[in-house]
Coordinates of C-alpha atoms and ligand atoms in Angstrom, one line a residue:
M1 CA -77.1 -20.9 -123.3
T2 CA -76.9 -17.7 -125.7
Q3 CA -73.6 -17.6 -127.4
V4 CA -72.1 -14.8 -129.7
L5 CA -68.7 -15.0 -131.9
V6 CA -67.2 -12.1 -132.3
V7 CA -64.5 -11.4 -134.6
N8 CA -62.2 -9.0 -135.2
S9 CA -60.7 -8.8 -138.7
G10 CA -57.3 -6.8 -139.3
S11 CA -55.1 -6.6 -142.3
S12 CA -53.1 -9.7 -141.5
S13 CA -55.1 -11.3 -138.7
I14 CA -58.3 -12.4 -137.5
K15 CA -58.9 -12.5 -133.6
Y16 CA -62.1 -14.0 -132.1
R17 CA -64.1 -15.3 -129.1
L18 CA -66.8 -17.2 -128.4
L19 CA -68.7 -15.5 -125.4
D20 CA -71.6 -16.8 -123.4
L21 CA -74.0 -14.2 -122.4
P22 CA -75.2 -12.7 -120.2
S23 CA -72.3 -14.1 -117.9
G24 CA -69.7 -12.9 -120.4
H25 CA -67.8 -16.1 -120.1
A26 CA -65.2 -16.6 -122.9
V27 CA -66.0 -20.0 -124.2
A28 CA -62.9 -20.2 -126.4
K29 CA -60.6 -17.5 -128.1
G30 CA -58.0 -17.4 -130.3
A31 CA -56.1 -15.7 -133.4
V32 CA -55.1 -16.5 -136.6
E33 CA -51.8 -14.1 -137.1
R34 CA -49.6 -13.2 -140.1
I35 CA -52.3 -14.0 -142.9
G36 CA -50.5 -13.8 -146.3
E37 CA -46.9 -14.1 -145.0
S38 CA -44.6 -17.5 -145.2
E39 CA -45.9 -18.7 -142.1
G40 CA -48.9 -18.2 -140.6
L41 CA -49.9 -18.4 -136.6
L42 CA -53.1 -19.8 -135.0
T43 CA -53.5 -20.1 -131.4
H44 CA -56.7 -21.1 -129.7
R45 CA -58.2 -22.1 -126.4
G46 CA -61.2 -23.9 -125.9
P47 CA -62.8 -26.3 -123.3
A48 CA -60.7 -29.1 -124.7
G49 CA -57.6 -27.4 -124.6
E50 CA -55.1 -25.2 -126.6
V51 CA -54.3 -25.5 -130.0
E52 CA -51.0 -23.8 -131.9
R53 CA -49.9 -24.4 -135.2
R54 CA -47.6 -23.0 -137.5
E55 CA -48.5 -22.9 -140.9
P56 CA -49.0 -20.6 -144.2
V57 CA -52.3 -19.0 -144.2
A58 CA -52.8 -17.6 -147.9
D59 CA -56.0 -15.5 -147.2
H60 CA -58.9 -14.3 -144.8
A61 CA -60.9 -17.2 -146.1
A62 CA -58.1 -20.1 -145.3
G63 CA -57.7 -18.2 -141.9
M64 CA -61.8 -18.7 -141.5
R65 CA -61.0 -22.2 -142.2
A66 CA -58.0 -22.8 -139.9
M67 CA -60.4 -21.2 -137.2
L68 CA -63.0 -23.5 -137.6
A69 CA -60.3 -26.7 -137.7
A70 CA -59.4 -25.0 -134.1
F71 CA -62.7 -25.1 -132.6
A72 CA -63.2 -28.9 -133.8
E73 CA -60.1 -29.7 -132.2
A74 CA -60.1 -27.7 -129.1
G75 CA -64.0 -27.1 -128.8
P76 CA -66.4 -26.6 -128.8
D77 CA -68.2 -27.8 -131.4
L78 CA -69.5 -25.1 -133.6
A79 CA -71.9 -27.2 -135.4
A80 CA -73.5 -28.0 -131.8
V81 CA -73.4 -24.2 -130.5
H82 CA -76.4 -22.4 -131.1
L83 CA -74.9 -19.1 -132.2
A84 CA -77.2 -16.1 -131.7
A85 CA -75.0 -13.9 -133.8
V86 CA -71.8 -12.9 -135.2
G87 CA -70.4 -9.5 -133.8
H88 CA -68.0 -7.9 -136.0
R89 CA -65.4 -4.6 -135.2
V90 CA -65.8 -2.2 -138.2
V91 CA -63.5 0.8 -137.6
H92 CA -65.3 3.1 -139.7
G93 CA -68.9 3.8 -140.0
G94 CA -69.0 7.3 -141.3
E95 CA -72.2 9.4 -140.8
R96 CA -74.0 6.8 -142.2
F97 CA -73.8 3.9 -139.4
T98 CA -74.4 5.1 -136.0
A99 CA -75.5 2.0 -134.2
P100 CA -75.0 -1.7 -134.3
T101 CA -76.2 -2.8 -137.8
L102 CA -77.3 -5.9 -139.3
V103 CA -75.1 -7.1 -142.0
T104 CA -76.6 -6.7 -145.4
D105 CA -75.1 -7.1 -149.1
E106 CA -76.0 -3.3 -149.1
V107 CA -74.5 -2.8 -145.9
C108 CA -71.2 -4.5 -147.1
E109 CA -71.3 -1.8 -150.2
V110 CA -71.4 1.3 -147.6
I111 CA -68.8 -0.3 -145.5
A112 CA -66.6 -0.6 -148.4
S113 CA -67.4 2.8 -149.8
L114 CA -66.2 4.2 -146.3
S115 CA -63.1 2.5 -147.2
D116 CA -61.0 6.2 -148.1
L117 CA -61.8 7.3 -144.5
A118 CA -60.1 4.0 -143.1
P119 CA -57.9 2.6 -146.0
L120 CA -56.0 0.5 -143.4
H121 CA -58.9 -1.0 -141.5
N122 CA -62.4 -1.2 -143.5
P123 CA -61.1 -3.1 -146.3
A124 CA -59.8 -5.9 -143.9
N125 CA -63.0 -5.7 -141.4
L126 CA -65.0 -6.4 -144.7
K127 CA -62.9 -9.3 -145.8
G128 CA -63.6 -11.0 -142.2
I129 CA -67.3 -10.4 -142.7
Q130 CA -67.9 -11.6 -146.0
V131 CA -65.9 -15.1 -145.2
A132 CA -67.9 -15.1 -142.2
R133 CA -71.2 -14.7 -143.8
E134 CA -70.6 -17.7 -146.2
V135 CA -69.2 -20.0 -143.0
F136 CA -72.0 -18.9 -141.3
P137 CA -75.0 -18.5 -143.5
D138 CA -78.0 -18.6 -141.5
V139 CA -76.5 -17.0 -138.3
P140 CA -76.8 -13.0 -138.0
H141 CA -74.1 -10.9 -138.3
V142 CA -74.1 -7.7 -136.6
A143 CA -71.6 -4.8 -137.8
V144 CA -70.4 -2.8 -134.5
F145 CA -68.5 0.3 -135.3
D146 CA -65.7 2.1 -133.5
T147 CA -67.0 5.4 -134.1
A148 CA -70.5 4.8 -133.2
F149 CA -70.4 5.9 -129.8
H150 CA -69.2 9.2 -130.7
A151 CA -72.2 9.7 -133.3
T152 CA -73.5 12.1 -130.3
L153 CA -70.9 14.6 -130.5
P154 CA -72.3 17.8 -130.8
P155 CA -71.6 19.9 -134.0
H156 CA -69.5 22.4 -132.1
A157 CA -67.3 19.3 -131.0
H158 CA -67.1 17.2 -134.4
T159 CA -67.0 20.3 -136.8
Y160 CA -63.4 21.2 -138.2
A161 CA -63.2 25.0 -138.9
V162 CA -62.0 24.8 -142.5
P163 CA -63.9 25.3 -145.9
R164 CA -67.0 24.5 -146.6
E165 CA -66.5 22.5 -149.5
W166 CA -63.9 19.9 -147.5
R167 CA -66.6 19.4 -145.0
A168 CA -69.5 18.7 -147.5
E169 CA -67.7 16.7 -150.2
Y170 CA -65.2 14.6 -148.5
G171 CA -66.8 14.0 -144.8
V172 CA -64.3 15.9 -143.3
R173 CA -65.2 16.0 -139.7
R174 CA -64.3 14.3 -136.3
Y175 CA -65.3 11.1 -135.8
G176 CA -63.4 9.7 -133.1
F177 CA -62.4 6.0 -132.4
H178 CA -62.4 2.9 -129.5
G179 CA -65.8 4.1 -129.5
T180 CA -67.0 0.5 -128.0
S181 CA -64.1 0.6 -125.3
H182 CA -65.2 4.2 -124.1
A183 CA -69.2 2.8 -124.2
Y184 CA -68.0 -0.2 -122.0
V185 CA -65.9 1.7 -119.4
S186 CA -68.0 4.5 -119.0
R187 CA -71.0 2.3 -118.1
M188 CA -69.0 0.2 -116.0
S189 CA -67.8 3.3 -114.2
A190 CA -71.3 4.4 -113.2
R191 CA -72.1 1.0 -112.0
L192 CA -68.9 1.2 -109.8
L193 CA -70.0 4.6 -108.7
D194 CA -73.6 3.1 -107.8
C195 CA -75.2 5.5 -110.5
G196 CA -77.1 4.6 -113.6
P197 CA -75.0 5.8 -116.6
A198 CA -77.3 8.8 -116.8
D199 CA -76.5 10.3 -113.5
V200 CA -72.7 10.6 -114.2
N201 CA -70.0 12.5 -115.9
V202 CA -67.0 10.7 -116.8
I203 CA -63.8 11.2 -118.7
V204 CA -62.5 7.7 -120.0
L205 CA -58.7 7.8 -120.7
H206 CA -58.4 4.6 -123.0
L207 CA -54.4 4.5 -123.0
G208 CA -53.0 1.3 -125.0
N209 CA -51.1 1.2 -127.9
G210 CA -53.5 3.7 -129.7
A211 CA -54.9 6.0 -127.2
S212 CA -57.8 8.3 -126.9
V213 CA -60.0 10.3 -124.3
S214 CA -63.6 11.0 -124.3
A215 CA -65.9 13.0 -122.1
V216 CA -69.0 11.3 -121.6
R217 CA -72.2 13.4 -120.0
G218 CA -74.9 11.3 -118.7
G219 CA -73.9 8.3 -120.8
V220 CA -73.7 10.4 -123.9
C221 CA -70.2 11.3 -125.4
V222 CA -69.9 15.3 -125.9
E223 CA -66.5 14.9 -126.9
T224 CA -63.2 12.8 -128.0
S225 CA -59.5 13.1 -128.7
M226 CA -59.4 11.2 -131.9
G227 CA -60.4 12.8 -135.5
L228 CA -61.0 11.9 -139.0
T229 CA -58.6 9.1 -138.4
P230 CA -57.3 7.6 -135.4
L231 CA -54.2 9.8 -135.5
E232 CA -55.4 13.1 -133.7
G233 CA -55.3 13.5 -129.6
L234 CA -53.1 12.0 -127.4
V235 CA -49.4 10.7 -127.9
M236 CA -49.7 7.1 -128.9
G237 CA -47.3 4.0 -129.5
T238 CA -46.4 4.9 -132.8
R239 CA -48.5 7.8 -133.8
S240 CA -47.8 11.3 -132.6
G241 CA -51.0 12.6 -131.7
D242 CA -52.1 16.5 -132.2
V243 CA -49.5 18.2 -134.1
D244 CA -49.3 21.5 -136.0
P245 CA -50.7 20.7 -139.6
G246 CA -48.2 23.3 -141.0
V247 CA -45.3 20.6 -139.7
I248 CA -46.8 18.7 -142.8
F249 CA -46.2 21.5 -145.2
H250 CA -42.9 22.6 -144.0
L251 CA -41.5 18.8 -144.2
R252 CA -42.9 18.8 -147.9
R253 CA -41.1 22.0 -148.8
A254 CA -38.2 21.8 -146.7
A255 CA -37.4 18.0 -146.9
G256 CA -39.1 16.9 -150.1
L257 CA -41.3 14.3 -147.9
T258 CA -44.5 13.0 -149.8
V259 CA -47.6 12.4 -148.5
D260 CA -47.0 8.7 -148.1
D261 CA -43.9 9.5 -146.3
L262 CA -45.6 11.7 -144.2
D263 CA -48.5 9.5 -143.4
D264 CA -46.3 6.8 -142.5
A265 CA -44.0 8.9 -140.4
L266 CA -47.0 10.1 -138.2
N267 CA -48.9 7.1 -138.3
R268 CA -46.0 4.4 -137.4
R269 CA -42.8 6.3 -136.9
S270 CA -43.9 8.9 -134.4
G271 CA -45.6 8.7 -130.6
L272 CA -43.3 7.2 -128.0
L273 CA -41.5 5.1 -130.6
G274 CA -40.1 8.2 -132.5
L275 CA -39.0 9.9 -129.4
S276 CA -37.6 6.9 -127.9
G277 CA -37.0 4.1 -130.3
V278 CA -39.8 1.9 -128.3
N279 CA -43.1 1.8 -128.8
D280 CA -44.2 -0.2 -125.8
M281 CA -44.5 1.2 -122.5
R282 CA -42.8 -1.5 -120.4
E283 CA -39.8 -1.2 -122.5
L284 CA -40.0 2.6 -121.9
I285 CA -40.2 2.4 -118.2
K286 CA -37.0 -0.1 -118.3
L287 CA -35.0 2.5 -120.3
I288 CA -35.9 5.2 -118.0
D289 CA -34.8 2.9 -114.9
N290 CA -31.4 2.9 -117.0
G291 CA -31.2 6.4 -117.1
D292 CA -32.2 7.0 -120.7
E293 CA -32.9 10.8 -121.4
D294 CA -34.8 10.3 -124.4
A295 CA -37.1 7.9 -122.7
R296 CA -37.6 10.0 -119.8
L297 CA -38.7 13.0 -122.4
A298 CA -41.0 11.0 -124.0
L299 CA -42.8 9.8 -120.7
D300 CA -43.2 13.4 -119.9
V301 CA -44.7 14.4 -123.6
Y302 CA -46.8 11.4 -123.4
C303 CA -47.9 12.2 -119.4
H304 CA -48.0 16.2 -120.3
R305 CA -50.7 15.3 -123.2
V306 CA -52.9 13.5 -120.8
R307 CA -52.7 16.0 -118.4
K308 CA -54.3 18.7 -120.8
Y309 CA -56.5 16.4 -122.1
V310 CA -58.4 15.8 -118.6
G311 CA -58.1 19.7 -117.8
A312 CA -59.8 20.4 -121.0
Y313 CA -62.4 17.8 -120.8
M314 CA -63.2 19.0 -117.0
A315 CA -63.9 22.4 -118.9
V316 CA -66.1 20.8 -121.5
L317 CA -68.0 18.8 -118.7
G318 CA -68.5 21.6 -116.3
H319 CA -69.0 18.7 -113.7
T320 CA -66.8 15.7 -113.5
D321 CA -67.8 12.8 -111.4
A322 CA -64.5 10.7 -112.4
V323 CA -61.6 10.2 -114.5
V324 CA -61.4 6.4 -115.5
F325 CA -57.9 4.7 -116.6
T326 CA -58.7 1.9 -119.2
A327 CA -56.4 -0.4 -121.7
G328 CA -53.0 -1.8 -121.5
V329 CA -51.2 1.1 -119.9
G330 CA -54.2 2.5 -118.1
E331 CA -55.3 -0.7 -116.1
N332 CA -51.3 -1.8 -115.6
N333 CA -48.9 1.0 -115.2
A334 CA -49.5 3.2 -111.7
R335 CA -46.4 5.3 -112.5
V336 CA -48.2 6.8 -115.9
R337 CA -51.3 7.4 -113.7
E338 CA -49.6 9.6 -111.0
H339 CA -47.8 10.9 -113.6
A340 CA -50.2 12.1 -115.7
L341 CA -52.7 13.4 -113.0
T342 CA -50.0 14.9 -111.0
G343 CA -51.1 18.9 -110.1
L344 CA -54.7 18.6 -110.5
G345 CA -55.4 18.3 -106.8
D346 CA -57.1 21.9 -107.1
L347 CA -59.1 20.9 -109.7
G348 CA -60.5 18.4 -107.4
V349 CA -58.6 15.3 -108.8
R350 CA -56.7 13.9 -105.7
L351 CA -55.0 10.6 -106.4
D352 CA -54.1 7.9 -103.4
H353 CA -50.5 7.0 -104.1
D354 CA -51.0 3.2 -102.2
R355 CA -54.2 2.6 -103.8
N356 CA -53.0 3.8 -107.2
E357 CA -50.3 1.2 -106.7
R358 CA -52.4 -1.4 -105.7
G359 CA -54.3 -0.9 -108.8
G360 CA -57.9 0.3 -107.9
P361 CA -60.4 -0.2 -108.8
V362 CA -60.6 3.2 -106.7
I363 CA -57.5 5.1 -106.9
S364 CA -58.5 8.6 -105.6
A365 CA -57.9 9.6 -102.0
P366 CA -60.8 9.4 -99.7
G367 CA -62.7 13.0 -100.0
S368 CA -61.2 13.4 -103.7
P369 CA -64.1 15.9 -105.1
V370 CA -63.2 13.7 -108.6
T371 CA -63.2 10.0 -108.0
V372 CA -60.4 8.4 -110.1
L373 CA -61.0 4.8 -111.3
V374 CA -59.1 2.0 -113.2
V375 CA -61.3 0.2 -115.2
P376 CA -60.7 -2.9 -117.5
T377 CA -61.9 -2.6 -121.2
D378 CA -63.5 -5.5 -122.7
E379 CA -64.2 -4.4 -126.5
E380 CA -65.3 -8.2 -127.3
L381 CA -67.9 -8.4 -124.3
E382 CA -69.2 -5.1 -125.6
I383 CA -69.4 -5.9 -129.1
A384 CA -71.4 -9.3 -128.3
T385 CA -73.3 -7.7 -126.0
Q386 CA -74.6 -4.7 -128.7
A387 CA -74.6 -7.7 -131.5
L388 CA -77.0 -9.7 -129.1
A389 CA -79.3 -6.6 -128.0
L390 CA -79.8 -6.1 -131.7
V391 CA -80.8 -9.4 -132.7
S392 CA -83.1 -10.3 -129.8
Ligands
LIG1 P1 -54.0 -2.4 -128.0 O1 -53.9 -0.8 -128.6 O2 -52.9 -3.0 -129.3 O3 -55.0 -3.2 -127.5 P2 -53.2 -2.8 -125.4 O4 -54.5 -1.9 -124.3 O5 -52.7 -4.0 -125.0 O6 -53.1 -2.2 -126.7 O7 -52.0 -2.0 -124.6 C1 -50.4 -2.4 -125.0 C2 -49.8 -1.3 -124.3 O8 -50.1 -1.8 -122.9 C3 -48.3 -1.5 -124.4 O9 -47.6 0.0 -124.4 C4 -47.8 -2.3 -123.2 O10 -46.5 -1.9 -122.7 C5 -48.8 -1.6 -122.2 N1 -48.8 -2.5 -120.9 C6 -49.4 -3.8 -121.0 N2 -49.4 -4.4 -120.0 C7 -48.7 -3.7 -119.0 C8 -48.2 -3.7 -117.6 N3 -48.3 -4.5 -116.8 N4 -47.5 -2.5 -117.1 C9 -47.1 -1.6 -118.2 N5 -47.9 -1.4 -119.4 C10 -48.4 -2.4 -119.7

């Protein structure tokens, strides 16, 4: 049995999963949350049962020790498991990391140096890597980057039309995110279409709390909606997605807002939350069903943005075999899927109402020139698969 531990270390949490490959079976999974707060929360499910514990977790090193204790309690015993690799999610790989990478001291330094581009994520990802390397010194550690799948964007897609020195000196370009999800879902979609990845063109709509869309031609990503940061593109739970950068200058001048105020507002107080007061799609739908007009507008803006990107990416691809929904909203919300694709019949995208309500995987009408799919994403499995492929 080959097992890979996947670690997703955030600023206040460590989420983990132990996967058996190639079956993809999750042998154990859990999370240490609220690290650094007065009361931390550990949840773990293993072959010998479940653990839930509330106690202070001072830092990531303490979080990793809590994870090891949970493994000892509810299994499996990590000392007895032969770990083939530890796979780490890292948000920003910049221009340097375009593929899964074996972690060394030098790799850690470069990940740290990319923190300017992802100040909320890369330092937290790196902390997880550092404590895991101490705990598992004899196991290869592999960094898998959210940006890597988008490294194939052609220059005309990743270049912003801005002054040369911004691009040359400050790394200003489009990178794209959610890459492990787009990679996994586009490959699974090809399989559902009975084709190899090289033989199909797909548009993947990753609609979760964060949301992004990518155009994948023959297995190669050629366009994606997130840019230098995960702020660009679709409307998200709390992020605005596309806005005219002029909005920022206007608010600097007219309202005296600081750069930090604007950063916070566009990343954490906009999107569905800014429009309706809630960021969770389930709550938004409840508000709409109770007649809330702001919530209705929020859904209309959200779905209009999705439809606009689908049309644009069909133009980018020239020929589109499938439009694919994934992540929390994409996998579970038939209403959003139907609303977003309404009116695209003449472009060959014809949804089947009943199939859509049943949830797929195929939700387009028989004979629809473009197949519409629902494909559950699995970023942990993709990280484990990529990590294992690198070390074997
Ligand atoms: P994250 O980006 O945090 O991984 P998820 O992919 O879990 O996010 O997506 C979270 C979003 O999915 C939330 O807006 C949530 O309301 C929505 N969601 C999850 N399950 C359902 C469901 N059964 N029906 C409708 N929306 C759902």
